[in-house]
mmCIF file of C-alpha atoms in Angstrom:
data_model
loop_
_atom_site.group_PDB
_atom_site.id
_atom_site.type_symbol
_atom_site.label_atom_id
_atom_site.label_comp_id
_atom_site.label_asym_id
_atom_site.label_seq_id
_atom_site.Cartn_x
_atom_site.Cartn_y
_atom_site.Cartn_z
ATOM 1 C CA MET A 1 -12.441 -10.684 -10.133
ATOM 2 C CA ASP A 2 -9.543 -9.348 -8.345
ATOM 3 C CA ALA A 3 -8.495 -11.794 -5.317
ATOM 4 C CA GLN A 4 -9.408 -8.131 -2.765
ATOM 5 C CA TYR A 5 -12.585 -9.606 -3.268
ATOM 6 C CA SER A 6 -12.557 -12.032 -2.741
ATOM 7 C CA GLY A 7 -14.990 -14.208 -1.293
ATOM 8 C CA ARG A 8 -16.985 -11.576 0.246
ATOM 9 C CA THR A 9 -20.799 -10.287 -0.967
ATOM 10 C CA VAL A 10 -22.198 -8.678 -2.876
ATOM 11 C CA VAL A 11 -24.766 -5.987 -1.158
ATOM 12 C CA VAL A 12 -27.854 -4.600 -2.370
ATOM 13 C CA GLY A 13 -29.207 -1.498 -1.095
ATOM 14 C CA ILE A 14 -32.889 -0.498 -0.630
ATOM 15 C CA ASP A 15 -35.519 2.303 -0.325
ATOM 16 C CA GLY A 16 -38.511 0.572 -0.424
ATOM 17 C CA SER A 17 -39.281 2.213 -4.180
ATOM 18 C CA ASP A 18 -39.405 0.128 -7.481
ATOM 19 C CA SER A 19 -36.038 1.106 -8.554
ATOM 20 C CA ALA A 20 -34.365 -0.915 -5.453
ATOM 21 C CA LEU A 21 -36.283 -3.901 -6.009
ATOM 22 C CA ASP A 22 -35.123 -4.472 -9.805
ATOM 23 C CA ALA A 23 -32.216 -3.769 -8.334
ATOM 24 C CA VAL A 24 -32.525 -6.601 -5.366
ATOM 25 C CA ARG A 25 -33.080 -8.917 -8.018
ATOM 26 C CA TRP A 26 -30.163 -8.755 -10.643
ATOM 27 C CA ALA A 27 -27.802 -8.200 -7.336
ATOM 28 C CA ALA A 28 -29.324 -11.767 -6.308
ATOM 29 C CA ALA A 29 -28.533 -13.300 -9.903
ATOM 30 C CA GLU A 30 -24.853 -11.661 -9.823
ATOM 31 C CA ALA A 31 -24.199 -12.928 -6.590
ATOM 32 C CA VAL A 32 -25.546 -16.721 -7.583
ATOM 33 C CA ARG A 33 -22.778 -15.999 -10.778
ATOM 34 C CA ARG A 34 -20.767 -14.382 -8.185
ATOM 35 C CA GLY A 35 -21.274 -18.092 -5.829
ATOM 36 C CA VAL A 36 -21.112 -15.652 -2.616
ATOM 37 C CA PRO A 37 -24.213 -14.260 -0.833
ATOM 38 C CA LEU A 38 -26.609 -11.494 -0.923
ATOM 39 C CA ARG A 39 -25.896 -8.538 1.942
ATOM 40 C CA VAL A 40 -29.741 -6.686 2.247
ATOM 41 C CA VAL A 41 -29.402 -3.460 3.274
ATOM 42 C CA THR A 42 -31.412 -1.095 4.383
ATOM 43 C CA ALA A 43 -30.674 2.490 6.172
ATOM 44 C CA PHE A 44 -32.962 3.687 8.877
ATOM 45 C CA ASP A 45 -32.898 7.284 8.457
ATOM 46 C CA TRP A 46 -33.642 8.743 11.699
ATOM 47 C CA ASN A 47 -32.552 11.825 14.228
ATOM 48 C CA GLN A 48 -34.056 11.461 17.973
ATOM 49 C CA GLU A 49 -34.557 15.283 18.609
ATOM 50 C CA HIS A 50 -35.015 16.130 15.283
ATOM 51 C CA PRO A 51 -36.735 13.374 13.093
ATOM 52 C CA LEU A 52 -36.356 15.175 9.430
ATOM 53 C CA GLY A 53 -36.309 18.603 10.765
ATOM 54 C CA GLN A 54 -39.766 19.193 12.982
ATOM 55 C CA VAL A 55 -39.743 18.760 16.491
ATOM 56 C CA GLY A 56 -42.768 16.899 18.814
ATOM 57 C CA LEU A 57 -43.327 13.785 16.052
ATOM 58 C CA GLY A 58 -41.768 11.188 18.839
ATOM 59 C CA SER A 59 -41.238 7.599 19.683
ATOM 60 C CA ASP A 60 -45.082 7.018 18.035
ATOM 61 C CA TYR A 61 -43.549 8.123 14.702
ATOM 62 C CA ARG A 62 -40.151 6.404 14.899
ATOM 63 C CA ASP A 63 -41.624 3.243 15.378
ATOM 64 C CA ILE A 64 -43.770 3.773 12.608
ATOM 65 C CA MET A 65 -41.410 4.538 10.139
ATOM 66 C CA LEU A 66 -39.162 1.602 12.261
ATOM 67 C CA THR A 67 -42.226 -0.982 11.105
ATOM 68 C CA ALA A 68 -41.856 0.543 7.174
ATOM 69 C CA ALA A 69 -38.103 -0.197 7.536
ATOM 70 C CA ARG A 70 -38.275 -3.374 8.519
ATOM 71 C CA ARG A 71 -41.471 -3.992 6.414
ATOM 72 C CA GLN A 72 -39.136 -3.105 3.265
ATOM 73 C CA LEU A 73 -36.226 -5.200 4.392
ATOM 74 C CA ALA A 74 -38.308 -8.715 4.496
ATOM 75 C CA GLU A 75 -40.075 -7.501 0.724
ATOM 76 C CA ALA A 76 -36.807 -7.386 -0.718
ATOM 77 C CA VAL A 77 -35.322 -10.550 0.772
ATOM 78 C CA ALA A 78 -38.900 -12.532 -0.442
ATOM 79 C CA VAL A 79 -37.320 -11.014 -3.705
ATOM 80 C CA ALA A 80 -33.748 -12.353 -3.447
ATOM 81 C CA GLY A 81 -35.405 -15.052 -2.487
ATOM 82 C CA GLU A 82 -37.312 -16.171 -5.933
ATOM 83 C CA THR A 83 -33.885 -16.189 -7.263
ATOM 84 C CA ALA A 84 -32.686 -19.820 -6.899
ATOM 85 C CA GLY A 85 -29.552 -20.852 -5.309
ATOM 86 C CA ILE A 86 -29.700 -17.641 -3.335
ATOM 87 C CA GLU A 87 -27.813 -17.040 -0.022
ATOM 88 C CA VAL A 88 -29.289 -14.661 1.878
ATOM 89 C CA GLU A 89 -28.214 -11.281 4.882
ATOM 90 C CA GLU A 90 -30.218 -8.760 5.406
ATOM 91 C CA GLN A 91 -29.042 -5.670 7.872
ATOM 92 C CA LEU A 92 -31.168 -2.747 9.186
ATOM 93 C CA VAL A 93 -29.638 0.008 10.403
ATOM 94 C CA VAL A 94 -29.364 3.358 11.370
ATOM 95 C CA GLY A 95 -27.665 6.004 9.553
ATOM 96 C CA PHE A 96 -27.935 8.185 7.072
ATOM 97 C CA PRO A 97 -27.343 6.087 4.102
ATOM 98 C CA ILE A 98 -24.583 6.935 2.271
ATOM 99 C CA PRO A 99 -22.633 6.869 4.764
ATOM 100 C CA VAL A 100 -23.913 3.303 6.284
ATOM 101 C CA LEU A 101 -23.279 1.629 1.992
ATOM 102 C CA GLU A 102 -19.356 3.155 2.128
ATOM 103 C CA ALA A 103 -18.925 1.328 4.865
ATOM 104 C CA GLU A 104 -20.382 -1.545 3.639
ATOM 105 C CA SER A 105 -18.874 -1.076 0.613
ATOM 106 C CA ARG A 106 -15.269 -1.628 2.275
ATOM 107 C CA ARG A 107 -16.146 -5.414 2.997
ATOM 108 C CA ALA A 108 -17.927 -5.835 0.171
ATOM 109 C CA GLN A 109 -17.348 -7.267 -2.762
ATOM 110 C CA LEU A 110 -20.136 -5.696 -5.474
ATOM 111 C CA VAL A 111 -22.459 -2.307 -4.171
ATOM 112 C CA VAL A 112 -25.246 -2.771 -6.429
ATOM 113 C CA LEU A 113 -28.105 -0.071 -6.696
ATOM 114 C CA GLY A 114 -31.106 0.777 -8.353
ATOM 115 C CA ASP A 115 -30.884 4.185 -11.212
ATOM 116 C CA ARG A 116 -33.780 5.668 -8.624
ATOM 117 C CA GLY A 117 -34.733 5.911 -5.678
ATOM 118 C CA TYR A 118 -37.334 7.920 -2.837
ATOM 119 C CA GLY A 119 -34.508 11.051 -2.928
ATOM 120 C CA GLY A 120 -34.069 10.955 -6.060
ATOM 121 C CA VAL A 121 -34.535 14.938 -7.497
ATOM 122 C CA SER A 122 -37.030 15.299 -9.874
ATOM 123 C CA GLY A 123 -35.363 15.771 -13.572
ATOM 124 C CA LEU A 124 -32.671 13.227 -13.011
ATOM 125 C CA LEU A 125 -31.866 10.073 -14.032
ATOM 126 C CA VAL A 126 -29.945 8.629 -11.163
ATOM 127 C CA GLY A 127 -30.424 9.257 -7.299
ATOM 128 C CA SER A 128 -28.674 11.099 -4.944
ATOM 129 C CA VAL A 129 -27.104 8.752 -3.007
ATOM 130 C CA SER A 130 -26.631 6.367 -6.053
ATOM 131 C CA VAL A 131 -23.984 9.282 -7.122
ATOM 132 C CA ALA A 132 -22.369 9.913 -4.558
ATOM 133 C CA MET A 133 -20.748 6.132 -3.747
ATOM 134 C CA SER A 134 -20.711 5.895 -7.802
ATOM 135 C CA SER A 135 -17.600 7.804 -6.501
ATOM 136 C CA ARG A 136 -17.162 6.855 -3.138
ATOM 137 C CA ALA A 137 -17.397 3.388 -2.652
ATOM 138 C CA GLU A 138 -14.401 1.557 -1.876
ATOM 139 C CA CYS A 139 -15.678 -1.221 -4.222
ATOM 140 C CA PRO A 140 -16.976 -1.262 -7.578
ATOM 141 C CA VAL A 141 -20.822 -0.090 -8.273
ATOM 142 C CA VAL A 142 -23.382 -0.833 -10.524
ATOM 143 C CA LEU A 143 -26.619 1.027 -10.943
ATOM 144 C CA VAL A 144 -28.776 -1.032 -12.197
ATOM 145 C CA ARG A 145 -31.237 1.059 -15.145
ATOM 146 C CA ARG A 146 -35.185 -0.608 -15.095
ATOM 147 C CA LYS A 147 -36.106 -2.373 -18.243
ATOM 148 C CA GLU A 148 -39.701 -2.906 -18.715
ATOM 149 C CA ASP A 149 -39.009 -6.868 -19.496
ATOM 150 C CA ASP A 150 -35.605 -8.665 -19.264
ATOM 151 C CA SER A 151 -36.064 -10.778 -21.990
ATOM 152 C CA VAL A 152 -33.373 -13.677 -23.562
ATOM 153 C CA GLU A 153 -32.200 -10.728 -25.801
ATOM 154 C CA ASP A 154 -31.673 -8.665 -23.743
ATOM 155 C CA ARG A 155 -30.131 -11.072 -21.242
ATOM 156 C CA GLU A 156 -27.680 -12.300 -24.196
ATOM 157 C CA ARG A 157 -26.329 -8.655 -25.189
ATOM 158 C CA PRO A 158 -23.343 -7.420 -24.714
ATOM 159 C CA VAL A 159 -21.069 -5.707 -22.190
ATOM 160 C CA VAL A 160 -19.716 -2.911 -22.771
ATOM 161 C CA VAL A 161 -16.613 -1.498 -21.692
ATOM 162 C CA GLY A 162 -14.315 2.282 -22.011
ATOM 163 C CA VAL A 163 -10.891 2.422 -22.718
ATOM 164 C CA ASP A 164 -9.561 5.277 -22.212
ATOM 165 C CA GLY A 165 -5.970 4.582 -22.827
ATOM 166 C CA SER A 166 -5.501 5.558 -19.421
ATOM 167 C CA GLU A 167 -3.906 2.644 -16.520
ATOM 168 C CA LEU A 168 -6.327 3.596 -14.232
ATOM 169 C CA SER A 169 -9.233 2.919 -16.766
ATOM 170 C CA GLU A 170 -7.835 -1.416 -16.215
ATOM 171 C CA ALA A 171 -9.503 -2.111 -13.439
ATOM 172 C CA ALA A 172 -12.728 -1.369 -15.292
ATOM 173 C CA VAL A 173 -11.582 -3.910 -18.072
ATOM 174 C CA ALA A 174 -11.027 -6.488 -15.697
ATOM 175 C CA PHE A 175 -13.937 -6.333 -14.309
ATOM 176 C CA ALA A 176 -15.863 -6.379 -18.256
ATOM 177 C CA PHE A 177 -14.593 -9.835 -19.219
ATOM 178 C CA ASP A 178 -15.323 -11.056 -15.843
ATOM 179 C CA ALA A 179 -18.542 -10.016 -16.441
ATOM 180 C CA ALA A 180 -19.056 -11.061 -19.951
ATOM 181 C CA SER A 181 -17.029 -14.455 -18.566
ATOM 182 C CA ARG A 182 -19.750 -15.048 -16.128
ATOM 183 C CA ARG A 183 -22.695 -14.534 -19.070
ATOM 184 C CA GLY A 184 -21.470 -16.247 -21.354
ATOM 185 C CA VAL A 185 -22.174 -13.137 -23.479
ATOM 186 C CA PRO A 186 -19.575 -10.480 -25.670
ATOM 187 C CA LEU A 187 -17.791 -7.765 -24.601
ATOM 188 C CA VAL A 188 -17.486 -4.551 -26.492
ATOM 189 C CA ALA A 189 -13.886 -1.808 -25.931
ATOM 190 C CA VAL A 190 -14.932 1.339 -26.544
ATOM 191 C CA HIS A 191 -11.851 3.610 -27.309
ATOM 192 C CA ALA A 192 -13.355 7.408 -28.678
ATOM 193 C CA TRP A 193 -10.410 9.466 -29.361
ATOM 194 C CA TRP A 194 -11.862 12.617 -29.903
ATOM 195 C CA ASP A 195 -11.379 16.333 -27.530
ATOM 196 C CA GLN A 196 -11.643 19.356 -27.349
ATOM 197 C CA VAL A 197 -8.838 20.934 -28.355
ATOM 198 C CA LEU A 198 -8.847 19.053 -31.862
ATOM 199 C CA ASP A 199 -11.703 20.745 -32.950
ATOM 200 C CA ARG A 200 -8.790 23.762 -33.381
ATOM 201 C CA VAL A 201 -6.822 22.040 -35.943
ATOM 202 C CA VAL A 202 -8.444 19.116 -37.553
ATOM 203 C CA PRO A 203 -6.744 20.872 -41.256
ATOM 204 C CA LEU A 204 -3.475 19.930 -39.448
ATOM 205 C CA LEU A 205 -4.348 16.538 -38.888
ATOM 206 C CA ASP A 206 -3.788 12.949 -41.002
ATOM 207 C CA TRP A 207 -6.793 10.599 -40.038
ATOM 208 C CA ASP A 208 -5.064 7.318 -41.026
ATOM 209 C CA VAL A 209 -1.999 7.519 -38.160
ATOM 210 C CA ILE A 210 -4.425 9.261 -35.739
ATOM 211 C CA GLU A 211 -6.529 6.278 -36.378
ATOM 212 C CA ALA A 212 -3.698 3.500 -36.409
ATOM 213 C CA GLU A 213 -2.493 4.795 -33.243
ATOM 214 C CA GLU A 214 -5.260 5.459 -31.833
ATOM 215 C CA ARG A 215 -6.067 1.545 -32.081
ATOM 216 C CA GLU A 216 -2.832 0.129 -30.756
ATOM 217 C CA VAL A 217 -3.166 1.988 -27.547
ATOM 218 C CA LEU A 218 -6.520 -0.286 -27.295
ATOM 219 C CA ALA A 219 -4.129 -3.618 -28.995
ATOM 220 C CA GLU A 220 -1.796 -2.188 -25.243
ATOM 221 C CA ARG A 221 -4.563 -2.159 -23.109
ATOM 222 C CA LEU A 222 -6.375 -5.440 -23.906
ATOM 223 C CA ALA A 223 -2.955 -7.056 -24.580
ATOM 224 C CA GLY A 224 -3.231 -10.573 -22.358
ATOM 225 C CA TRP A 225 -6.897 -10.144 -21.501
ATOM 226 C CA GLY A 226 -7.930 -12.530 -24.183
ATOM 227 C CA GLU A 227 -5.313 -15.838 -22.935
ATOM 228 C CA LYS A 228 -7.231 -14.858 -19.730
ATOM 229 C CA TYR A 229 -10.802 -14.852 -21.017
ATOM 230 C CA PRO A 230 -10.223 -16.768 -23.699
ATOM 231 C CA ASP A 231 -13.993 -17.498 -24.141
ATOM 232 C CA VAL A 232 -14.907 -13.869 -24.373
ATOM 233 C CA GLU A 233 -15.407 -12.540 -28.440
ATOM 234 C CA VAL A 234 -13.822 -8.804 -28.468
ATOM 235 C CA GLY A 235 -15.342 -6.639 -30.619
ATOM 236 C CA ARG A 236 -13.238 -3.847 -30.571
ATOM 237 C CA LEU A 237 -14.906 0.282 -31.827
ATOM 238 C CA VAL A 238 -12.779 2.538 -32.099
ATOM 239 C CA THR A 239 -14.080 6.123 -32.695
ATOM 240 C CA PRO A 240 -12.981 9.386 -32.861
ATOM 241 C CA ASP A 241 -16.243 10.512 -31.240
ATOM 242 C CA ARG A 242 -16.277 12.367 -27.587
ATOM 243 C CA PRO A 243 -15.905 8.978 -25.046
ATOM 244 C CA ALA A 244 -18.832 9.641 -23.042
ATOM 245 C CA ARG A 245 -21.776 10.268 -26.570
ATOM 246 C CA ALA A 246 -19.780 7.131 -27.947
ATOM 247 C CA LEU A 247 -19.996 4.679 -24.880
ATOM 248 C CA VAL A 248 -24.108 5.926 -24.172
ATOM 249 C CA GLU A 249 -24.680 4.964 -28.100
ATOM 250 C CA GLU A 250 -23.342 1.153 -27.199
ATOM 251 C CA SER A 251 -25.205 1.480 -24.290
ATOM 252 C CA ARG A 252 -28.149 1.083 -26.723
ATOM 253 C CA ARG A 253 -27.254 -2.792 -28.091
ATOM 254 C CA ALA A 254 -25.912 -3.968 -24.127
ATOM 255 C CA GLN A 255 -26.590 -5.227 -20.673
ATOM 256 C CA LEU A 256 -24.055 -3.440 -19.142
ATOM 257 C CA VAL A 257 -21.679 -0.284 -19.486
ATOM 258 C CA VAL A 258 -18.245 -0.456 -17.385
ATOM 259 C CA VAL A 259 -16.150 3.020 -17.054
ATOM 260 C CA GLY A 260 -13.979 3.841 -14.890
ATOM 261 C CA SER A 261 -14.278 5.787 -12.038
ATOM 262 C CA ARG A 262 -11.179 8.299 -12.690
ATOM 263 C CA GLY A 263 -9.779 8.931 -16.591
ATOM 264 C CA ARG A 264 -7.582 10.621 -18.421
ATOM 265 C CA GLY A 265 -9.216 14.042 -18.427
ATOM 266 C CA ALA A 266 -10.302 14.012 -15.053
ATOM 267 C CA ALA A 267 -9.613 16.809 -12.322
ATOM 268 C CA ALA A 268 -6.855 16.388 -9.715
ATOM 269 C CA GLY A 269 -9.003 15.400 -6.529
ATOM 270 C CA LEU A 270 -12.084 14.495 -8.631
ATOM 271 C CA LEU A 271 -13.135 10.514 -7.764
ATOM 272 C CA LEU A 272 -16.053 10.213 -10.255
ATOM 273 C CA GLY A 273 -14.757 11.986 -13.549
ATOM 274 C CA SER A 274 -16.974 14.178 -16.321
ATOM 275 C CA VAL A 275 -17.326 10.554 -18.614
ATOM 276 C CA SER A 276 -18.353 8.352 -16.283
ATOM 277 C CA HIS A 277 -20.970 10.851 -14.261
ATOM 278 C CA ALA A 278 -23.115 11.562 -18.228
ATOM 279 C CA VAL A 279 -23.013 8.248 -18.626
ATOM 280 C CA LEU A 280 -24.266 6.779 -15.283
ATOM 281 C CA HIS A 281 -27.422 9.618 -15.698
ATOM 282 C CA ARG A 282 -27.944 8.785 -19.911
ATOM 283 C CA ALA A 283 -27.158 5.313 -20.603
ATOM 284 C CA HIS A 284 -29.302 2.958 -22.127
ATOM 285 C CA CYS A 285 -28.280 0.398 -19.284
ATOM 286 C CA SER A 286 -26.756 -0.453 -16.249
ATOM 287 C CA VAL A 287 -24.053 0.616 -15.533
ATOM 288 C CA ALA A 288 -20.792 -0.404 -13.305
ATOM 289 C CA VAL A 289 -18.543 2.236 -11.779
ATOM 290 C CA VAL A 290 -14.561 0.379 -11.184
ATOM 291 C CA ARG A 291 -12.179 2.421 -8.887
ATOM 292 C CA PRO A 292 -8.544 1.457 -9.749
ATOM 293 C CA PRO A 293 -7.861 -0.613 -6.321
ATOM 294 C CA ALA A 294 -6.814 1.484 -3.641
ATOM 295 C CA GLU A 295 -2.331 1.310 -2.783
ATOM 296 C CA PRO A 296 -1.206 -0.043 0.069
ATOM 297 C CA LYS A 297 -0.735 2.337 2.635
ATOM 298 C CA ALA A 298 2.579 3.232 4.032
#
């Protein structure tokens, strides 16, 4: 774990949905693994002048909504309390979910969210708050994918990390090694190097040379991590495939997929690259999005 996050809490955002309670269970277990408190946060979205875009609902409606938010928070805290050894903090904040959680991320080591909430749009696998936080949070974000059960077999599945050869993926690799070590499971490092540009020059390629070069790229990015985490068994997958497709396929056999928030394919100014975005929506397990550490201000 990066030293800048040491001692900070794990934050989980809730909205009363079943997906949020799944996130609470995941976050509680993670907080225990990290030896830090769990902070359960809900945002009470109330516009005093025009609540929910309507006029004249008045303070009675506000009180009803506030009571509901407090009940949801109490339920989430109770669910978190089912995890042995957990220390739980709770916070109800007046404000919109995204800015509230963004502020929380500045003093958290991890923000955990459900992959869908009551604010989710029909047809999307990931809610708008989750997508926004994945690109704006100032600490790693985990989106918890709901499963029908939580078997021992699931808990023994590996952690998968996408490695694109850029320095920006270093933070994702660090997070993934730490996650695998804490869980006592293997790590699978995936380096998928196919690019659309190659489609036009396929007959000119020396596949053996390319594969050797790409294996070297992955080896360079993993160098030193085995010594730091000698307990982690590392598998390597170098494949001529689209990165998002390769990671989604590996997610079928994983308990967590870790991706960086930017990579060599990201456009300047975008905080969430196309690969990360695709994995968020299509992965078959929970996804961690890890941004590189912020550069110190001058």
